[in-house]
Coordinates of C-alpha atoms in Angstrom, one line a residue:
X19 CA 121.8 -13.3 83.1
X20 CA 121.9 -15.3 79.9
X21 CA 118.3 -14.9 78.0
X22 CA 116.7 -17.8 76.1
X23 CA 114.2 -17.7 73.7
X24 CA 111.0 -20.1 74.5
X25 CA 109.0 -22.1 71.4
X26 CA 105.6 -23.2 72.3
X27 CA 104.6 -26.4 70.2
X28 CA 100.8 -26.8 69.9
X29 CA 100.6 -30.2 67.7
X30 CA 98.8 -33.0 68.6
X31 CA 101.9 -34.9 68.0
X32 CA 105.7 -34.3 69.3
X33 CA 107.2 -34.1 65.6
X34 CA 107.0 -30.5 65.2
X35 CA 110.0 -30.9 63.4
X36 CA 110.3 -26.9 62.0
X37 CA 110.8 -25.8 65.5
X38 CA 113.2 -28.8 66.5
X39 CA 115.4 -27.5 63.5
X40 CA 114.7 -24.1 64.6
X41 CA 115.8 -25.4 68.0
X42 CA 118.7 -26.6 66.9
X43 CA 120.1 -23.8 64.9
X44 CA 120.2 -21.3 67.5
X45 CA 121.9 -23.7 69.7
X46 CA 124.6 -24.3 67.4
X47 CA 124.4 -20.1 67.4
X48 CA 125.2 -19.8 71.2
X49 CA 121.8 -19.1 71.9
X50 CA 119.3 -21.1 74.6
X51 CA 116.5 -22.3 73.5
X52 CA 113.7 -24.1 75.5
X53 CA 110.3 -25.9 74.1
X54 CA 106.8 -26.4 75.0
X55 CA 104.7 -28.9 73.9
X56 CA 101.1 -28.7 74.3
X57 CA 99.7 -31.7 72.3
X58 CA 96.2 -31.3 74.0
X59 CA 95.8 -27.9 73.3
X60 CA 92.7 -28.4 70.7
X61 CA 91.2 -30.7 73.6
X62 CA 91.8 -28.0 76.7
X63 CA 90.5 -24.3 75.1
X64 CA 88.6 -23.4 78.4
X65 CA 89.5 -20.7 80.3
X66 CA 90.9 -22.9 82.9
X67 CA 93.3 -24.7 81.1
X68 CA 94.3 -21.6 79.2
X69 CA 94.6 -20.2 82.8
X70 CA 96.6 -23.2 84.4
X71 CA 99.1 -23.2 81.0
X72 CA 99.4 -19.1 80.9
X73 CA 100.9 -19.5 84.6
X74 CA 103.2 -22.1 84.1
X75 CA 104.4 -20.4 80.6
X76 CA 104.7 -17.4 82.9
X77 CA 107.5 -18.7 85.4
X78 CA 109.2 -20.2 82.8
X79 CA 109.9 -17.1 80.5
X80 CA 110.9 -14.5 83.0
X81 CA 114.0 -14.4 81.0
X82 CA 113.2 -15.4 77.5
X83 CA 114.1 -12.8 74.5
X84 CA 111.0 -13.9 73.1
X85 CA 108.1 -16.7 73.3
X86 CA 107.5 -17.6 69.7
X87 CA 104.3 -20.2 68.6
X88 CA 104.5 -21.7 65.2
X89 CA 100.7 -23.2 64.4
X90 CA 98.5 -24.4 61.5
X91 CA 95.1 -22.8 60.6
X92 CA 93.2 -25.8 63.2
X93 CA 94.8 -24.0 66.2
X94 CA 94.2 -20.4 65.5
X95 CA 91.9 -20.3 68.4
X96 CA 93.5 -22.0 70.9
X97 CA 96.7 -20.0 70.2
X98 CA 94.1 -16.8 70.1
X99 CA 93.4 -17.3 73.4
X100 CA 96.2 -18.9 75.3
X101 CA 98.3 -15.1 73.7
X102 CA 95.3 -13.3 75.2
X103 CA 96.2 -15.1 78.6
X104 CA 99.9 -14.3 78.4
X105 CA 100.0 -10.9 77.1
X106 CA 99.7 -9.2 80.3
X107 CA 101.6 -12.0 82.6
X108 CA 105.0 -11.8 80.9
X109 CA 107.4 -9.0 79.5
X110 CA 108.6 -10.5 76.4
X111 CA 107.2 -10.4 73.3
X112 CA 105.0 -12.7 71.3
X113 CA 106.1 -14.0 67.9
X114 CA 103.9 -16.1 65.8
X115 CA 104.7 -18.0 63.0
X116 CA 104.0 -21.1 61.0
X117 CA 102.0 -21.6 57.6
X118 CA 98.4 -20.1 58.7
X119 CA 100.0 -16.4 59.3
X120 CA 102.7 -16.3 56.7
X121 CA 99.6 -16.6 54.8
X122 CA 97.6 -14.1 56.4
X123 CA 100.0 -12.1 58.9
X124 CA 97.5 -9.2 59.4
X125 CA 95.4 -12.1 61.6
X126 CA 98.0 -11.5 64.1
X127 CA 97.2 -7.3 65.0
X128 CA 96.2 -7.0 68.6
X129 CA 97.2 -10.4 69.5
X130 CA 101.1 -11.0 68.4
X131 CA 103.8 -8.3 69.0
X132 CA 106.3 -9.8 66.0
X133 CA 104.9 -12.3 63.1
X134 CA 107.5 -14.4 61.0
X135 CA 106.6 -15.0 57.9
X136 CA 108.2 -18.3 56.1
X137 CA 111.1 -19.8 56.7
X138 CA 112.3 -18.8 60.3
X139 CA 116.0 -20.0 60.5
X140 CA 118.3 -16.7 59.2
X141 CA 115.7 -14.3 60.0
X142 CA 115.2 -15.3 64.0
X143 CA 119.1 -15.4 64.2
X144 CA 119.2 -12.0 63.1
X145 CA 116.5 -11.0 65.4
X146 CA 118.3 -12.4 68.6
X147 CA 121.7 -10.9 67.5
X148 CA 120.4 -7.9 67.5
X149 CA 118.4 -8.2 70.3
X150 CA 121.4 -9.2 72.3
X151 CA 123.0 -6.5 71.5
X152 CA 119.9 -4.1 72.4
X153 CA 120.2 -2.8 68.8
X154 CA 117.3 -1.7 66.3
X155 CA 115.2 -4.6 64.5
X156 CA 112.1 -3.3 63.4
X157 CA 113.7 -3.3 60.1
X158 CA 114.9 -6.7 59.4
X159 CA 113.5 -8.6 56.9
X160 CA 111.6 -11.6 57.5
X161 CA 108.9 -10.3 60.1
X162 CA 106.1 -7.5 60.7
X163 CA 106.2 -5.8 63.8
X164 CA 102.6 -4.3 65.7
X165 CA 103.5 -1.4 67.1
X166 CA 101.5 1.6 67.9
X167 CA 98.3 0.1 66.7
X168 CA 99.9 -0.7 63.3
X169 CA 102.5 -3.4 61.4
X170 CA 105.6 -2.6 60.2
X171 CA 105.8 -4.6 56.9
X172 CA 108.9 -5.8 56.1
X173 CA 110.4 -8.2 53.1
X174 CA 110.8 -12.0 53.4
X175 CA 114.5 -13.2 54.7
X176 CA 116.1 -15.5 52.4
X177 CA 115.7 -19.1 51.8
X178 CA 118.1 -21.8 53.1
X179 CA 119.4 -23.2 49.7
X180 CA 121.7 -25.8 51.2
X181 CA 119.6 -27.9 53.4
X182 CA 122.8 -29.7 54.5
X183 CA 123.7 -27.0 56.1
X184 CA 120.9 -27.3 58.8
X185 CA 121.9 -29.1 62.2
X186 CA 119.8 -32.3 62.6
X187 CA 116.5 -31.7 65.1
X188 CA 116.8 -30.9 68.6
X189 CA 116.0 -33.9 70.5
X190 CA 118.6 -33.5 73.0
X191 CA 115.2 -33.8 75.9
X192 CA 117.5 -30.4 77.1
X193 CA 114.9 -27.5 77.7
X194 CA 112.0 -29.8 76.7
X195 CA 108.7 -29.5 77.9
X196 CA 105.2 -31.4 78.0
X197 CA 102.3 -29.5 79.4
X198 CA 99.4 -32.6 80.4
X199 CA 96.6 -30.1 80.6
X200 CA 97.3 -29.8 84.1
X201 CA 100.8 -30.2 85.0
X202 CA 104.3 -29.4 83.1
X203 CA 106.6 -31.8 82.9
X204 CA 110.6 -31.7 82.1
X205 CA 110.9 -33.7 78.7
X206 CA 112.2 -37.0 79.7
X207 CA 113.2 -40.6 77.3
X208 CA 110.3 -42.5 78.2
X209 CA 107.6 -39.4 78.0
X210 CA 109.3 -38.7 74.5
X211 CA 109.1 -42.4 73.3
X212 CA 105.5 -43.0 74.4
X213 CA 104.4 -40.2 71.8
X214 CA 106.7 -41.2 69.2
X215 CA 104.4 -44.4 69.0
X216 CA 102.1 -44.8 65.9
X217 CA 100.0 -47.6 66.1
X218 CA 101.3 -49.2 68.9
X219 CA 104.9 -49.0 66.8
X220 CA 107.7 -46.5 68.1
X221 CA 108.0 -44.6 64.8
X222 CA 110.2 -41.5 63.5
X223 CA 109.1 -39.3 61.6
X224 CA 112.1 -37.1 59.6
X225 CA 111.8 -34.5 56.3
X226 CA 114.6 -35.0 53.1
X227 CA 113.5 -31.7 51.3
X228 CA 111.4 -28.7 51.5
X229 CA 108.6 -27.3 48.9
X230 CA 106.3 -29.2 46.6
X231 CA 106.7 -29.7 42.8
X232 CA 102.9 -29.4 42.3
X233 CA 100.8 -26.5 43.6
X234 CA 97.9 -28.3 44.2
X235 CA 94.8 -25.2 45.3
X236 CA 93.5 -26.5 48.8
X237 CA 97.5 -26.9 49.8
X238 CA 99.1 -25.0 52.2
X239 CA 102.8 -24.4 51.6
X240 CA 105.5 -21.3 51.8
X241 CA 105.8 -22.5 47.9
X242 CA 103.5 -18.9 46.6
X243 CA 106.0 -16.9 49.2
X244 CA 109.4 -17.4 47.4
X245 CA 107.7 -18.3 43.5
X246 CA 110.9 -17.0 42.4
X247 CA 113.4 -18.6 44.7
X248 CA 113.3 -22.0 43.1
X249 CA 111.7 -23.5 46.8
X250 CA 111.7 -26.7 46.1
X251 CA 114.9 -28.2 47.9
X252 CA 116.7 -31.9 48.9
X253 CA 118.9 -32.8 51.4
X254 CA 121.6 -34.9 50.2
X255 CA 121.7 -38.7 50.8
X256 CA 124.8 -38.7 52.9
X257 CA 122.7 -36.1 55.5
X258 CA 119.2 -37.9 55.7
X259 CA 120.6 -41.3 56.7
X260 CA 123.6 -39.5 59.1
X261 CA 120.2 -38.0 60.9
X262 CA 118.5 -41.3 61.0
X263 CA 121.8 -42.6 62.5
X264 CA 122.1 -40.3 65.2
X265 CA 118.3 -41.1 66.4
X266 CA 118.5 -44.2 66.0
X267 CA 121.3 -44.6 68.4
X268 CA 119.2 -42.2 70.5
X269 CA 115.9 -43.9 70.1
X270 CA 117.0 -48.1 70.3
X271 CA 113.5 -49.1 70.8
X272 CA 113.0 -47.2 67.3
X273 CA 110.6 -49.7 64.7
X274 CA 110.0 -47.9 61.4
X275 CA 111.0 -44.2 59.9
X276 CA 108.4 -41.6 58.1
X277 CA 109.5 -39.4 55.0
X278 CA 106.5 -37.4 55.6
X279 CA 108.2 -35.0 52.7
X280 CA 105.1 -34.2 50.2
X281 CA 106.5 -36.2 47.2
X282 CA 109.3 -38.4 48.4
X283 CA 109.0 -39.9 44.8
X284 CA 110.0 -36.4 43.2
X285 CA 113.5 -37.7 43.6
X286 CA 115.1 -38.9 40.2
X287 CA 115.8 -42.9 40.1
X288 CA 119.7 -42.6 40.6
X289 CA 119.1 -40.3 44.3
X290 CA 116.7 -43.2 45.1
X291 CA 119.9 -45.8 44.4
X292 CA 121.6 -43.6 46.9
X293 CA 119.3 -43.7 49.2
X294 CA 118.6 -47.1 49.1
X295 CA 122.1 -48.2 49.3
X296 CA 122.8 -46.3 52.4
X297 CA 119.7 -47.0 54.1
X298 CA 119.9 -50.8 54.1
X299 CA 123.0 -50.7 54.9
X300 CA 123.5 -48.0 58.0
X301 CA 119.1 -48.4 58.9
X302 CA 117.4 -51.2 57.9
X303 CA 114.2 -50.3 59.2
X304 CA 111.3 -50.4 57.6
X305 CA 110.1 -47.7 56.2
X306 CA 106.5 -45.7 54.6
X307 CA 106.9 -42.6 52.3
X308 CA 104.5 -40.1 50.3
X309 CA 103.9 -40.2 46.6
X310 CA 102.1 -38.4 43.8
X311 CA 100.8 -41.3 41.0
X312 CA 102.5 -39.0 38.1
X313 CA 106.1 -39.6 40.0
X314 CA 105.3 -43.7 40.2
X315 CA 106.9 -46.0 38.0
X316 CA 108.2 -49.7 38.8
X317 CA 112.2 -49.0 39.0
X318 CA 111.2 -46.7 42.1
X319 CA 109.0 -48.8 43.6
X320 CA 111.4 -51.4 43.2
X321 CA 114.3 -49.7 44.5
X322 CA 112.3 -48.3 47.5
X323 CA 110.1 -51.6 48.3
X324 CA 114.1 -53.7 48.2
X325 CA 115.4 -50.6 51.0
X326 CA 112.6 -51.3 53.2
X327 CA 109.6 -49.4 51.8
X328 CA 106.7 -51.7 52.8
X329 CA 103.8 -48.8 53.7
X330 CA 103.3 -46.1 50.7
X331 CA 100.6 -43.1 50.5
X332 CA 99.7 -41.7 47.5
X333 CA 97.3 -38.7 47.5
X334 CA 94.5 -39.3 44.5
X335 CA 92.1 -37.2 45.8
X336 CA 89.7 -37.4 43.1
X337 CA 88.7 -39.7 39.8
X338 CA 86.5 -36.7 38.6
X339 CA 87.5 -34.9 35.8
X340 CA 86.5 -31.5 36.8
X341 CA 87.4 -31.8 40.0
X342 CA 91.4 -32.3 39.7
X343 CA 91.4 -29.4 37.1
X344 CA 89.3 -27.4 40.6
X345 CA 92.7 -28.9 42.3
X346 CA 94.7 -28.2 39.7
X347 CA 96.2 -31.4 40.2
X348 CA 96.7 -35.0 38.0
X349 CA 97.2 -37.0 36.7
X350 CA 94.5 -38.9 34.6
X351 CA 92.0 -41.7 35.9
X352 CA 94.3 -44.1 33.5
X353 CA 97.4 -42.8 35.0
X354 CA 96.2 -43.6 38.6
X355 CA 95.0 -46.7 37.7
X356 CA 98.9 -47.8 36.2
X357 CA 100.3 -46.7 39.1
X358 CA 97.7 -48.5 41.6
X359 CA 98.3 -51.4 39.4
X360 CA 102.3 -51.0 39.6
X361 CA 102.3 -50.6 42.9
X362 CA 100.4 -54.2 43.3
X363 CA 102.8 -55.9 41.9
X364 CA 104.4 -55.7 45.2
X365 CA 101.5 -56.8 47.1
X366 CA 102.7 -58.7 50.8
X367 CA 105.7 -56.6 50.6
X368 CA 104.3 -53.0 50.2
X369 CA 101.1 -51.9 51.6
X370 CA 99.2 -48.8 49.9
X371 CA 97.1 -45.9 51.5
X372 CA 95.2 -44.0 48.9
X373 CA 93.8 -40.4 50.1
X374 CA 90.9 -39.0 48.7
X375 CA 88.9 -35.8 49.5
X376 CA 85.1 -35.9 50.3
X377 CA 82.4 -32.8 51.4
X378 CA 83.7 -30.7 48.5
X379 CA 80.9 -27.9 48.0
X380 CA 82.1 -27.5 44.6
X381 CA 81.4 -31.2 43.9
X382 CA 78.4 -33.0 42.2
X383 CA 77.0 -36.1 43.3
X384 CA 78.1 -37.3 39.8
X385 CA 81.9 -36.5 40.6
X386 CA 81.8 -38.5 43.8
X387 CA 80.2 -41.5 41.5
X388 CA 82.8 -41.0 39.2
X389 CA 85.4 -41.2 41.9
X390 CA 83.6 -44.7 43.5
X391 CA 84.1 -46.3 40.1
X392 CA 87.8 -45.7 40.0
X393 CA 88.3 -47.1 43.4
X394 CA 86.5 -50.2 42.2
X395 CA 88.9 -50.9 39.9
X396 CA 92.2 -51.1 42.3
X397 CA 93.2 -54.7 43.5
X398 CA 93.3 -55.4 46.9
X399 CA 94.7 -55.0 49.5
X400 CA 95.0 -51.4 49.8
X401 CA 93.6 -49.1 52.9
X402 CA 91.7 -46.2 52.2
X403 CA 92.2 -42.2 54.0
X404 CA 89.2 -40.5 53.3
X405 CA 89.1 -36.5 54.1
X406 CA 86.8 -33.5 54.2
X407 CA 88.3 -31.0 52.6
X408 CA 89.4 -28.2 54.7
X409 CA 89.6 -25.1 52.9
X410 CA 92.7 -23.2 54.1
X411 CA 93.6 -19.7 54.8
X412 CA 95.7 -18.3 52.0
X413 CA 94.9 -21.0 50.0
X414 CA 93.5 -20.7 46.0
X415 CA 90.7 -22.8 46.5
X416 CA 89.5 -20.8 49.4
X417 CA 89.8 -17.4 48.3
X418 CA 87.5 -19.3 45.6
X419 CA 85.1 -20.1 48.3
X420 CA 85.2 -16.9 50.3
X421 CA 83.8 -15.1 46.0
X422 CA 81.3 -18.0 46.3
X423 CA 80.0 -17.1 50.1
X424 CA 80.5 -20.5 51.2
X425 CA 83.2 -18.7 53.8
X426 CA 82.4 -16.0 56.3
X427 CA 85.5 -16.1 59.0
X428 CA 88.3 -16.0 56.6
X429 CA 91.0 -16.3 60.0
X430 CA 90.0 -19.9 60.1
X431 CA 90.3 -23.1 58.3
X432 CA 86.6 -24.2 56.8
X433 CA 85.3 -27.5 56.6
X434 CA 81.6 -28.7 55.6
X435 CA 81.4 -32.6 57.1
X436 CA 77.7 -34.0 56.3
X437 CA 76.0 -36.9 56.3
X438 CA 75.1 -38.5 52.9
X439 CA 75.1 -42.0 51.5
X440 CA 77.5 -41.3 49.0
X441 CA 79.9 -40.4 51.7
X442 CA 78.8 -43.5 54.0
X443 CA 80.3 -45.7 50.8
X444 CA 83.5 -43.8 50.7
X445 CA 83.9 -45.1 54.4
X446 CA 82.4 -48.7 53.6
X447 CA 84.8 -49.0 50.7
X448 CA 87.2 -48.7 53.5
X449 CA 86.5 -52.3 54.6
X450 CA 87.0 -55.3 52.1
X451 CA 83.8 -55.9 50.0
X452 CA 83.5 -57.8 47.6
X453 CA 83.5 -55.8 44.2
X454 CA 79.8 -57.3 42.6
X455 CA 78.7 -55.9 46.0
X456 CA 80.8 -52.6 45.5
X457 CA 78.7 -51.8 42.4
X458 CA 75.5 -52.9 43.5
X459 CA 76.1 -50.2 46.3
X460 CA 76.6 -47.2 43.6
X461 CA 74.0 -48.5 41.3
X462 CA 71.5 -46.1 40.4
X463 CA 68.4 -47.9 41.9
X464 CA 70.4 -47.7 44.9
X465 CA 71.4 -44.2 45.1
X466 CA 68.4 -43.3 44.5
X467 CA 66.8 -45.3 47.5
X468 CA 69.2 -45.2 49.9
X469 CA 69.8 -41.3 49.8
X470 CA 66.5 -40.5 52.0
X471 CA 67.8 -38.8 55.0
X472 CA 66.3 -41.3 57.8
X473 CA 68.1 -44.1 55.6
X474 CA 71.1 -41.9 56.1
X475 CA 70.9 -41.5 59.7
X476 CA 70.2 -44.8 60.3
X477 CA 73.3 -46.2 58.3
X478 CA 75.6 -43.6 60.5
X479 CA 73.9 -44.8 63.6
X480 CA 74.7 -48.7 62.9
X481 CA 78.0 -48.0 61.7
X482 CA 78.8 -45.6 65.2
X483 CA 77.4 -48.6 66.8
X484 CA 79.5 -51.2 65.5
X485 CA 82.3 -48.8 66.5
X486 CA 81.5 -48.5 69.8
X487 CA 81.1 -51.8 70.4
X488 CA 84.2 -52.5 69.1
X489 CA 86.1 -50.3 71.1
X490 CA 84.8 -51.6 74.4
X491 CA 85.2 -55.4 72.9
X492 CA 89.1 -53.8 72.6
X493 CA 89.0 -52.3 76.0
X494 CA 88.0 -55.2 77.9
X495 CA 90.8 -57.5 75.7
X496 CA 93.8 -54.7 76.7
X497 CA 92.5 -54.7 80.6
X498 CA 92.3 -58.8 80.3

């Protein structure tokens, strides 16, 4: 009987594009592979739908070598409990992985039989070929085993330096899975396509490198794992656009491509002519990338904006001072501001999406002031992501928290969402008002009115409202 080895996909979308190369790999090793996704897991933690997926995960692994999950800090529970429900229904082991326990492994004892810790692609190869072989691999590097109430700690496998060498991700539909909540169905073209879609557009989403050039403290990367491995790595022109190729033969219906690589802009100017070159000539779709200001200057954008780049994001996070030396991140207010203003110079051919963090604990009210002025400054038009900041396991800034006993449960990502008015402007300066209005809102008269907490609740419960309202006007238009 040939054995497989069975991934189980928990993100709310159908990128997961670790365990597709993952996927991939082994295939091109001789080995089986077969994936789950469970996109509604976050939405489905009672016991029932634990139950109902446990049983379906159960009939389909009677032969796997392993069933390995690969999950962020958000779905630590849900992947908690659907192991729990597993455990004692199947006889292969249970491998975690991903970023939350290569960052804190020892959250796996009682729960996960093997953890993987960083990059998976050489170190689950080994595994299997030994395990085929019914040899010994407690010892191989690249994992900790539970056994006998206790790990076995071993060292990390190595890196892939030569990205190229990689098989493009598995999206061959073979082996593919989508659990609904209540039913699994076999991966098929049309299931895969409808969650591909990204505001209403079929969009794919691919990755050109892998590591950071910033180490930025609420981040979450393998970066601190291999600090002497030189992480940061790109994929070669030539390979990116040959994937791109291949799905868009695959995917016709396809609209627009993601870089969703941290720093797309880390590239030097003559990679981007590559790129560009190649890309308008063999895609020709348009395209959105991610930025860091610092890396922005006009012969980028200009290359990138001519290729097809009309949709960039650029994480700010912050026009406070203090706070980016908190994040350890740049550049300067003036910095930000020359790239915001480079980047309109493009305006009706590029739209931006600037990211900024809110419901920092660390933060002062005159920090988040400080931040509102900056943002009054960039032309329009320009959308706005505003985020609480999560702090996440393993991360600087919440080993920081945990000293300052704003953490208790160090398993699990921590956020601290509230209501205030300064936070109800970060969401107004969303929507396009006009800028004598803008500063009127952060004026000191008005901060100091407005931040009573029933003229709080009341601005939250107009604006939910309006919301609501506006969702059912939408309803009614799509059923018209």
């Amino acid at each position: 009987m040939n054995k497989k080895v069975t991934f189980i996909a928990p993100y709310d979308d159908l990128m997961a594009y670790g365990i597709r190369i993952l996927s991939s790999s082994l295939r091109k090793e001789g080995f089986s592979t077969e994936i789950i996704f469970t996109p509604h897991i976050l939405k489905q933690m009672d016991t029932h739908s634990i139950s109902l997926l446990s049983d379906a995960i159960k009939e389909m692994t009677h032969d796997s070598f392993f069933v390995g999950i690969s999950f962020f800090s958000c779905h630590f529970n849900a992947v908690k409990a659907l192991t729990e429900a597993i455990r004692n229904k199947i006889r292969a082991p249970i491998m975690w992985g991903g970023k939350h326990i290569s960052a804190r492994p020892e959250d796996a004892a009682g729960f996960a039989d093997i953890v993987c810790i960083g990059e998976a692609e050489i170190a689950i190869k080994n595994l299997l070929n030994a395990m085929a072989k019914n040899d010994n691999y407690y010892d191989l590097n690249g994992f900790w085993f539970f056994k006998d109430g206790n790990f076995k700690k071993n060292r990390l496998a190595p890196i892939i330096e030569d990205l190229d060498s990689l098989p493009y991700p598995d999206y061959s539909l073979e082996g593919h899975y989508l659990w609904d909540g209540k039913t699994m169905h076999k991966m098929t073209g049309e299931l895969l396509q409808a969650h591909l879609k990204i505001a209403e557009k079929t969009v794919y989403q691919t990755l050109s490198s892998r590591g950071c050039p910033y180490s930025c403290t609420y981040c979450s990367t393998f970066k601190a794992l291999y600090s002497d491995s030189g992480y940061l790595r790109f994929r070669t022109a030539e390979n990116v656009i040959g994937e791109l190729k291949e799905m868009k033969f695959r995917f016709p219906r396809m609209q627009a491509i993601t870089f969703c690589d941290d720093n797309f802009f880390a590239l030097k100017e003559d990679q981007l002519e590559k790129y560009a070159a190649l890309y308008r000539n063999e895609i020709g779709l348009p395209f959105r990338c991610l930025a860091h200001a610092h890396d922005v200057n006009k012969k980028k954008l200009e290359i990138l904006v001519n290729a097809g780049m009309n949709e960039l994001q650029i994480g700010i996070q912050t026009g406070s001072e203090k706070t980016r030396k908190l994040y350890k991140r740049g550049p300067s207010t003036d910095k930000v501001l020359d790239a915001v203003g480079l980047i309109h110079q493009f305006k009706g051919r590029l739209m931006p999406f600037y990211d900024f963090i809110i419901d920092n604990p660390f933060e002062e009210e005159e920090d988040l002031i400080e931040t509102l002025h900056m943002i009054q400054k960039f032309p329009r038009p320009y959308h706005l992501n505003v985020f609480s900041l999560i702090f996440l396991p393993g991360t600087e800034l919440q080993k920081k928290a945990q000293e300052k006993g704003l953490i208790i449960d160090s398993t699990r990502q921590f956020e601290s969402r509230k209501k205030s008015y300064i936070n109800f402007l970060f969401y107004l300066y969303c929507r396009t008002i006009p800028r004598r209005i803008m500063w009127i809102l952060v004026s000191k008269p008005m901060l100091k009115t407005m931040k009573h907490k029933y003229i709080v609740n009341f601005l939250y419960f107009m604006s939910d409202s309006i919301k609501r309202l506006l969702k059912r006007k939408a309803d009614t238009w799509a059923i018209e």
